[in-house]
Short mmCIF file of C-alpha atoms in Angstrom, two decimals:
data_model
loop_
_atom_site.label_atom_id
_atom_site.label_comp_id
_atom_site.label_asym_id
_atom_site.label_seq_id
_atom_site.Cartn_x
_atom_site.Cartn_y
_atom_site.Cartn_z
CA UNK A 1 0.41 -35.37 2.00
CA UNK A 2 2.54 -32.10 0.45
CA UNK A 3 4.10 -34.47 -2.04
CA UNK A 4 1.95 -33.05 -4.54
CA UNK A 5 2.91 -29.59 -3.62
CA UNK A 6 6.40 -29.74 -3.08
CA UNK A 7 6.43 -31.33 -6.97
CA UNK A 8 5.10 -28.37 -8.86
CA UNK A 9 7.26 -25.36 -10.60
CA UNK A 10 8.69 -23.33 -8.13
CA UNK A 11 7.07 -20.62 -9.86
CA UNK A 12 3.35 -22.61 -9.80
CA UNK A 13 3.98 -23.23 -5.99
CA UNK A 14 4.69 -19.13 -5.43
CA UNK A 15 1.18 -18.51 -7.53
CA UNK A 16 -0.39 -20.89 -5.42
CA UNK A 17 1.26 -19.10 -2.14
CA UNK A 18 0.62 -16.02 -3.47
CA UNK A 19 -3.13 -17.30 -4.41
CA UNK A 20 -3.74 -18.16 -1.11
CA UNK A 21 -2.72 -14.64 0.51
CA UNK A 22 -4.89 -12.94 -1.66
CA UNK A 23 -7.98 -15.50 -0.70
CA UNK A 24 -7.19 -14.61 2.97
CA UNK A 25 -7.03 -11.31 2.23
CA UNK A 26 -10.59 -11.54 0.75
CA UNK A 27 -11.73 -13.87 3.81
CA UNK A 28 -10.60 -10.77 5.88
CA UNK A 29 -12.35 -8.19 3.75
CA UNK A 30 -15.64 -10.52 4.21
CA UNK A 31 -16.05 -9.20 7.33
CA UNK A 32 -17.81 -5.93 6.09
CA UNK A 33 -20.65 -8.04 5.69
CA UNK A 34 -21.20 -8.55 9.33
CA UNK A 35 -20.11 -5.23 10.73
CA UNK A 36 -20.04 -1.61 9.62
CA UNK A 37 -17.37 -0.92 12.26
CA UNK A 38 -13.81 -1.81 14.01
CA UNK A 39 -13.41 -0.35 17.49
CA UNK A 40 -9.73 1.67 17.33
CA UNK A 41 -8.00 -0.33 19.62
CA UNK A 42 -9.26 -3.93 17.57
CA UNK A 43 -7.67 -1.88 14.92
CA UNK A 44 -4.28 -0.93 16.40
CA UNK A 45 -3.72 -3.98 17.50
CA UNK A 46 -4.59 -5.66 13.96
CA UNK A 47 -2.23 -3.27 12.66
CA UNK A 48 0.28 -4.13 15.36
CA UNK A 49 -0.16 -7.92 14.75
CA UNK A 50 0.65 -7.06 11.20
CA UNK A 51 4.03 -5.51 11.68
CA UNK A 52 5.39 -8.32 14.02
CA UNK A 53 4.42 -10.67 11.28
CA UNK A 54 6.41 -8.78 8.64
CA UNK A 55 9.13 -7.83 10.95
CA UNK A 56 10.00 -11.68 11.97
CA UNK A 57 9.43 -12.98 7.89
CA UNK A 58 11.90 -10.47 7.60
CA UNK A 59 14.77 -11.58 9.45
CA UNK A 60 14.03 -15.54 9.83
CA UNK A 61 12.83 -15.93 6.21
CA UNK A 62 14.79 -13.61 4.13
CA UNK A 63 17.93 -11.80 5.81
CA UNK A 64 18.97 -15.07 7.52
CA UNK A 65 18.81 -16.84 3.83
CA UNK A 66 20.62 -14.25 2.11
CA UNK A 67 22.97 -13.88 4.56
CA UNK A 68 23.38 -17.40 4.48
CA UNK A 69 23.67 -18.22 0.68
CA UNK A 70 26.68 -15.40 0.62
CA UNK A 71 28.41 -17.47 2.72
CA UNK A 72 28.14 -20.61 1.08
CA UNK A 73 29.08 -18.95 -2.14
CA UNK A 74 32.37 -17.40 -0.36
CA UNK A 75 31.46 -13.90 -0.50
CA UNK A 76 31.40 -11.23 1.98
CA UNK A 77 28.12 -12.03 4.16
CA UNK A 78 26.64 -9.19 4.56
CA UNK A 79 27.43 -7.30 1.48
CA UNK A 80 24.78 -8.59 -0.61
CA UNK A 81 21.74 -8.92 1.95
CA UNK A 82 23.34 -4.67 3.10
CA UNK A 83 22.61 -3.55 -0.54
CA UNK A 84 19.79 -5.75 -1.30
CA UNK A 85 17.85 -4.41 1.69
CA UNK A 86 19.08 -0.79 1.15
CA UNK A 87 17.54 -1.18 -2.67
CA UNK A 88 14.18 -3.07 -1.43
CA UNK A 89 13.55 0.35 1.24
CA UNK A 90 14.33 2.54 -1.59
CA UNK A 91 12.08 0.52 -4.13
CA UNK A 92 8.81 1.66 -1.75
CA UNK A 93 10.01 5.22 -1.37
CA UNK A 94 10.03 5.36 -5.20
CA UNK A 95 7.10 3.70 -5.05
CA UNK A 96 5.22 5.81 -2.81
CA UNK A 97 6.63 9.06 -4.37
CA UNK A 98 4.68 8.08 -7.77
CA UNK A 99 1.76 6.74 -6.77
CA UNK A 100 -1.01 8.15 -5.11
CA UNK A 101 -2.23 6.66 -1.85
CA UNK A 102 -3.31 7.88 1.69
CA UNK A 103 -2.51 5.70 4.76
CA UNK A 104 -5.81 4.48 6.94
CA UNK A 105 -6.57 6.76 9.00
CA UNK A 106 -5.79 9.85 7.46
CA UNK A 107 -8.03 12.88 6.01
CA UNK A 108 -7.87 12.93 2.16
CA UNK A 109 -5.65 16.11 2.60
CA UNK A 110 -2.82 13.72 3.93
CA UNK A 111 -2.70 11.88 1.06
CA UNK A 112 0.70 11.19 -0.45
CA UNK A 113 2.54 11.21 -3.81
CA UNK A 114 1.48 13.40 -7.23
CA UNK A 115 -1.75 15.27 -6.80
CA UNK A 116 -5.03 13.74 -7.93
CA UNK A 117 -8.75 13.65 -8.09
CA UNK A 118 -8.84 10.18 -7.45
CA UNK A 119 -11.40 9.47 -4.19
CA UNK A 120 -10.62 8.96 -0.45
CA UNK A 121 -11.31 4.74 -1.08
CA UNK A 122 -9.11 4.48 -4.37
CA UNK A 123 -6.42 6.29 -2.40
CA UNK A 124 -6.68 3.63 0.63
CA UNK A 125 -6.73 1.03 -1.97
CA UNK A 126 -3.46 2.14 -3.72
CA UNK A 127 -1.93 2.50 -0.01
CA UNK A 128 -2.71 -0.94 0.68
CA UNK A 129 -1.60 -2.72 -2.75
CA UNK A 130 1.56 -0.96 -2.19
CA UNK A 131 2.68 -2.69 0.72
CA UNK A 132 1.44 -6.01 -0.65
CA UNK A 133 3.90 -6.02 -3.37
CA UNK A 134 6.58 -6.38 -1.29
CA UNK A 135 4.79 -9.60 0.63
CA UNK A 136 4.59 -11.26 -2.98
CA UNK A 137 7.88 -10.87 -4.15
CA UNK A 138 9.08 -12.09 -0.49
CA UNK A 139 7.07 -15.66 -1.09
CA UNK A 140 8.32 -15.80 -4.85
CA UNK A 141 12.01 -15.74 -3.79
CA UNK A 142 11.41 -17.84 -0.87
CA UNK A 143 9.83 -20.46 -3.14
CA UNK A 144 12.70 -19.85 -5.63
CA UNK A 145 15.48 -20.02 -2.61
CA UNK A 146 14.07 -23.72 -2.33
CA UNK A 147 13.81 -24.50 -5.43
CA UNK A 148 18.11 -24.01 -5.83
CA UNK A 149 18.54 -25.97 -2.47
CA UNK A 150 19.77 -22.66 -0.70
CA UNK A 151 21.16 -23.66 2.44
CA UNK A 152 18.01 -24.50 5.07
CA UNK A 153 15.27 -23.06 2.43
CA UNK A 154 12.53 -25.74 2.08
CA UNK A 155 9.23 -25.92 0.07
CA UNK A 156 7.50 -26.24 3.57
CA UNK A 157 9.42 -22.67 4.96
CA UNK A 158 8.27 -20.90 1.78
CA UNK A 159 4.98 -22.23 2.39
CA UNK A 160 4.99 -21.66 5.92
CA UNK A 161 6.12 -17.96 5.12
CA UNK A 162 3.17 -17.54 2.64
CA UNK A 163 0.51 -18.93 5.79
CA UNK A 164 2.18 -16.11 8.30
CA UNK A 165 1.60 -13.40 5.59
CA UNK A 166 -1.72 -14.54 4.81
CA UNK A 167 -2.57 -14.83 8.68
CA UNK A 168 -1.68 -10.91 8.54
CA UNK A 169 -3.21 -10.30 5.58
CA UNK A 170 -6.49 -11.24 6.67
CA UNK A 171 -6.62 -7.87 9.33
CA UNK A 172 -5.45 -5.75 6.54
CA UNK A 173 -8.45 -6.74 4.37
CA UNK A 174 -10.96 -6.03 7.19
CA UNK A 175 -8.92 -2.68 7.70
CA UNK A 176 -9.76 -1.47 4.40
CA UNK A 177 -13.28 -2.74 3.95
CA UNK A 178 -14.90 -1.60 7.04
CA UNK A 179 -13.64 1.66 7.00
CA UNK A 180 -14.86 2.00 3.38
CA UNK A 181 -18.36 0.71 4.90
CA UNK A 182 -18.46 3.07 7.07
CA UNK A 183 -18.09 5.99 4.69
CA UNK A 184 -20.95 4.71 2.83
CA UNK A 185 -20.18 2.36 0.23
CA UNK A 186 -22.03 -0.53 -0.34
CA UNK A 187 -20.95 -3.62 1.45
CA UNK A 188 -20.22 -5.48 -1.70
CA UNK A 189 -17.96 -3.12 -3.03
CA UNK A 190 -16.14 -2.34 0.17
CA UNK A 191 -15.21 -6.18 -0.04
CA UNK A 192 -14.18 -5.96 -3.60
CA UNK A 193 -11.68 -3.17 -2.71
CA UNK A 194 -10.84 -4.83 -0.01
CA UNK A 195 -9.48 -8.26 -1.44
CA UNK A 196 -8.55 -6.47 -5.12
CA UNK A 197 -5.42 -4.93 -2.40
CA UNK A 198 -4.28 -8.36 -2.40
CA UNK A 199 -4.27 -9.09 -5.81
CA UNK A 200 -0.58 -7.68 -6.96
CA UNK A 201 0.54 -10.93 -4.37
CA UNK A 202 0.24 -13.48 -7.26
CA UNK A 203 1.53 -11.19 -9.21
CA UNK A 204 5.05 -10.10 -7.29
CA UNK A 205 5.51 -13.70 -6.05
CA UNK A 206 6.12 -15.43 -9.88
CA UNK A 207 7.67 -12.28 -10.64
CA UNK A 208 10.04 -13.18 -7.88
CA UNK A 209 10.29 -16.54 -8.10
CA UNK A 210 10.82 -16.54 -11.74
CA UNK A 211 13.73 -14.44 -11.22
CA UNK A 212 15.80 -15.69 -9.14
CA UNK A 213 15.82 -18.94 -10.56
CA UNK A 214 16.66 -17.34 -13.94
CA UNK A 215 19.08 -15.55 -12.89
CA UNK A 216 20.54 -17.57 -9.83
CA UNK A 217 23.26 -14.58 -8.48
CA UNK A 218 20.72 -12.04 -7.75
CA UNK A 219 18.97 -14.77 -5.36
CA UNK A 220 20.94 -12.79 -2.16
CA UNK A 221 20.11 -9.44 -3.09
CA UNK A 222 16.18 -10.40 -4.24
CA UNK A 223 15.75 -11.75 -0.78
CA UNK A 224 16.89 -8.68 1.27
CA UNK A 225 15.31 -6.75 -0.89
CA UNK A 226 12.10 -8.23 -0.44
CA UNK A 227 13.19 -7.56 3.67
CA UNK A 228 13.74 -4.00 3.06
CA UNK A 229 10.83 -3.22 1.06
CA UNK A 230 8.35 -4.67 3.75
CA UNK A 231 10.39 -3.38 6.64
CA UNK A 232 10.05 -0.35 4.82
CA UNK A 233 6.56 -0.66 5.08
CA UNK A 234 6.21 -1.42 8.59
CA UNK A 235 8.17 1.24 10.13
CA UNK A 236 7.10 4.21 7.46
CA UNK A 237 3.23 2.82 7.74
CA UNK A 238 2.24 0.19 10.01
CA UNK A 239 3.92 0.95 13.73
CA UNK A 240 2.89 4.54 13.36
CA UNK A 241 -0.61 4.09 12.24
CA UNK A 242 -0.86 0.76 14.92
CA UNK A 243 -0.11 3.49 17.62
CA UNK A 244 -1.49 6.98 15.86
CA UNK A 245 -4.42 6.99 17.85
CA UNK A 246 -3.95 5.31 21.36
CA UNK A 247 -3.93 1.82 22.68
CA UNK A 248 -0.23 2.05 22.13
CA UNK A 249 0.13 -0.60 24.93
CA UNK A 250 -2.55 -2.95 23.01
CA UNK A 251 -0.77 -2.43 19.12
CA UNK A 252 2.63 -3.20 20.94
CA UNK A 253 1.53 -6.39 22.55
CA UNK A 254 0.15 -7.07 19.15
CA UNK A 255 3.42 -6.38 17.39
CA UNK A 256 4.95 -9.31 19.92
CA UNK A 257 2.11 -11.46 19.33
CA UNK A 258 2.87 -11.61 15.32
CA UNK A 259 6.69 -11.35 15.68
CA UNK A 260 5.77 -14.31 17.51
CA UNK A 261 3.94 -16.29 15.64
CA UNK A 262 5.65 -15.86 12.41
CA UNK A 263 8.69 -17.08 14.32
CA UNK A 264 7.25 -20.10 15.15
CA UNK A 265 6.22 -20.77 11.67
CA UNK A 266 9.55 -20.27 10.00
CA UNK A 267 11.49 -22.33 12.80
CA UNK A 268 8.85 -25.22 13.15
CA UNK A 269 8.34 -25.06 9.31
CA UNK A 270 11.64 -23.94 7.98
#
């Protein structure tokens, strides 16, 4: 039934991937047409969910790989997948240090990077589409790790690593449009903002995926990178937001819950 799928470019099947992230995204943003609010503990837990995801795509689909493909190629394991996901952490500090953003959750006074007049929702928005570049770029090298026959990496992990992040994605987009909502923009808008955060996933994935099958050596470092730039993400942003304002216990059992299920994705799948 795949066959279809599994015959494309590797680059067409991480647009696709990437594609379908972005529409789950916007299937989560949707929501702000049938509430104007998220209780804080739905949130925290979303939030939590959303971390465990990342944090298990991570390890299973792109340390474990990288790790893996240094072996094969006789070099020192961890050397590659070390510096990768050193650069990949780094890449979203740079990141965050020129950009503009403010975390959810925060007055506009917290908001991080150069100063700006920019408003309170394009600041969310930019926090958001930061931390979905790294998602994209994790799909496109996954996608591009099976097109070169790297070790385990199949068509069907890559895809089912692009399902787990869109499963997460789809609490992010409500995260961002209700709140919006709730400060008074109009519902429509709220959703555009809302799945335009997903958009740079398309994007970063045939950016990724385009890489490393040009340029087959970096394949090792691109995937730790892409492990370092979301764990990046969840330990600088998601954890402490998921657990910033109480039902600690709740985010943390939602943390398991997506560690969880992305696991079972990547080892039924993979």
């Amino acid at each position: 039934m795949m066959d279809w799928f599994t015959a494309l470019n590797p680059t067409m099947q991480a647009l696709l991937g990437g594609t379908m992230t972005w529409g789950l995204t916007a299937l989560g943003a949707a929501t702000v047409f049938f509430f104007t609010k998220i209780e804080k503990h739905t949130m925290n837990m979303m939030l939590g969910f959303a971390a465990g995801v990342m944090i298990a795509a991570s390890f299973w689909s792109l340390l474990a790989p990288s790790i893996e493909f240094s072996e094969q190629n006789g070099h020192i394991p961890w050397l590659a997948p070390a510096i990768g996901f050193l650069l990949g952490g780094v890449f979203i500090r740079l990141l965050d240090f020129v950009v503009p953003h403010l975390h959810l959750g925060n007055a506009q006074d917290k908001a991080e990077g150069p100063q700006t007049k920019f408003k309170k929702s394009t600041l969310l928005f930019l926090a958001i589409t930061l931390h979905n570049i790294p998602e994209g770029l994790a799909i496109g090298v996954a996608f591009g790790a099976a097109a070169l026959g790297i070790g385990d990496a199949t068509v069907i992990g890559a895809l089912g690593l692009a399902i787990g992040i869109g499963i997460q994605n789809m609490p992010e987009g409500a995260a961002l449009s209700i709140p919006l909502r709730g400060e008074g923009m109009s519902r429509a808008r709220a959703f555009n903002y809302g799945q335009l955060s997903a958009i740079v996933e398309p994007i970063s994935a045939v950016l990724g995926a385009a890489a490393v099958i040009l340029v087959q050596p970096i394949l090792p470092y691109a995937l730790a990178f892409a492990a370092g730039a979301m764990i990046f993400v969840v330990v600088e942003e998601l954890i402490p937001e998921s657990q910033s304002s109480g039902s600690t216990d709740l985010a943390t059992l939602g943390l398991m819950a997506g560690f969880v299920v992305m696991m079972i994705l990547d080892v039924s799948l993979g």
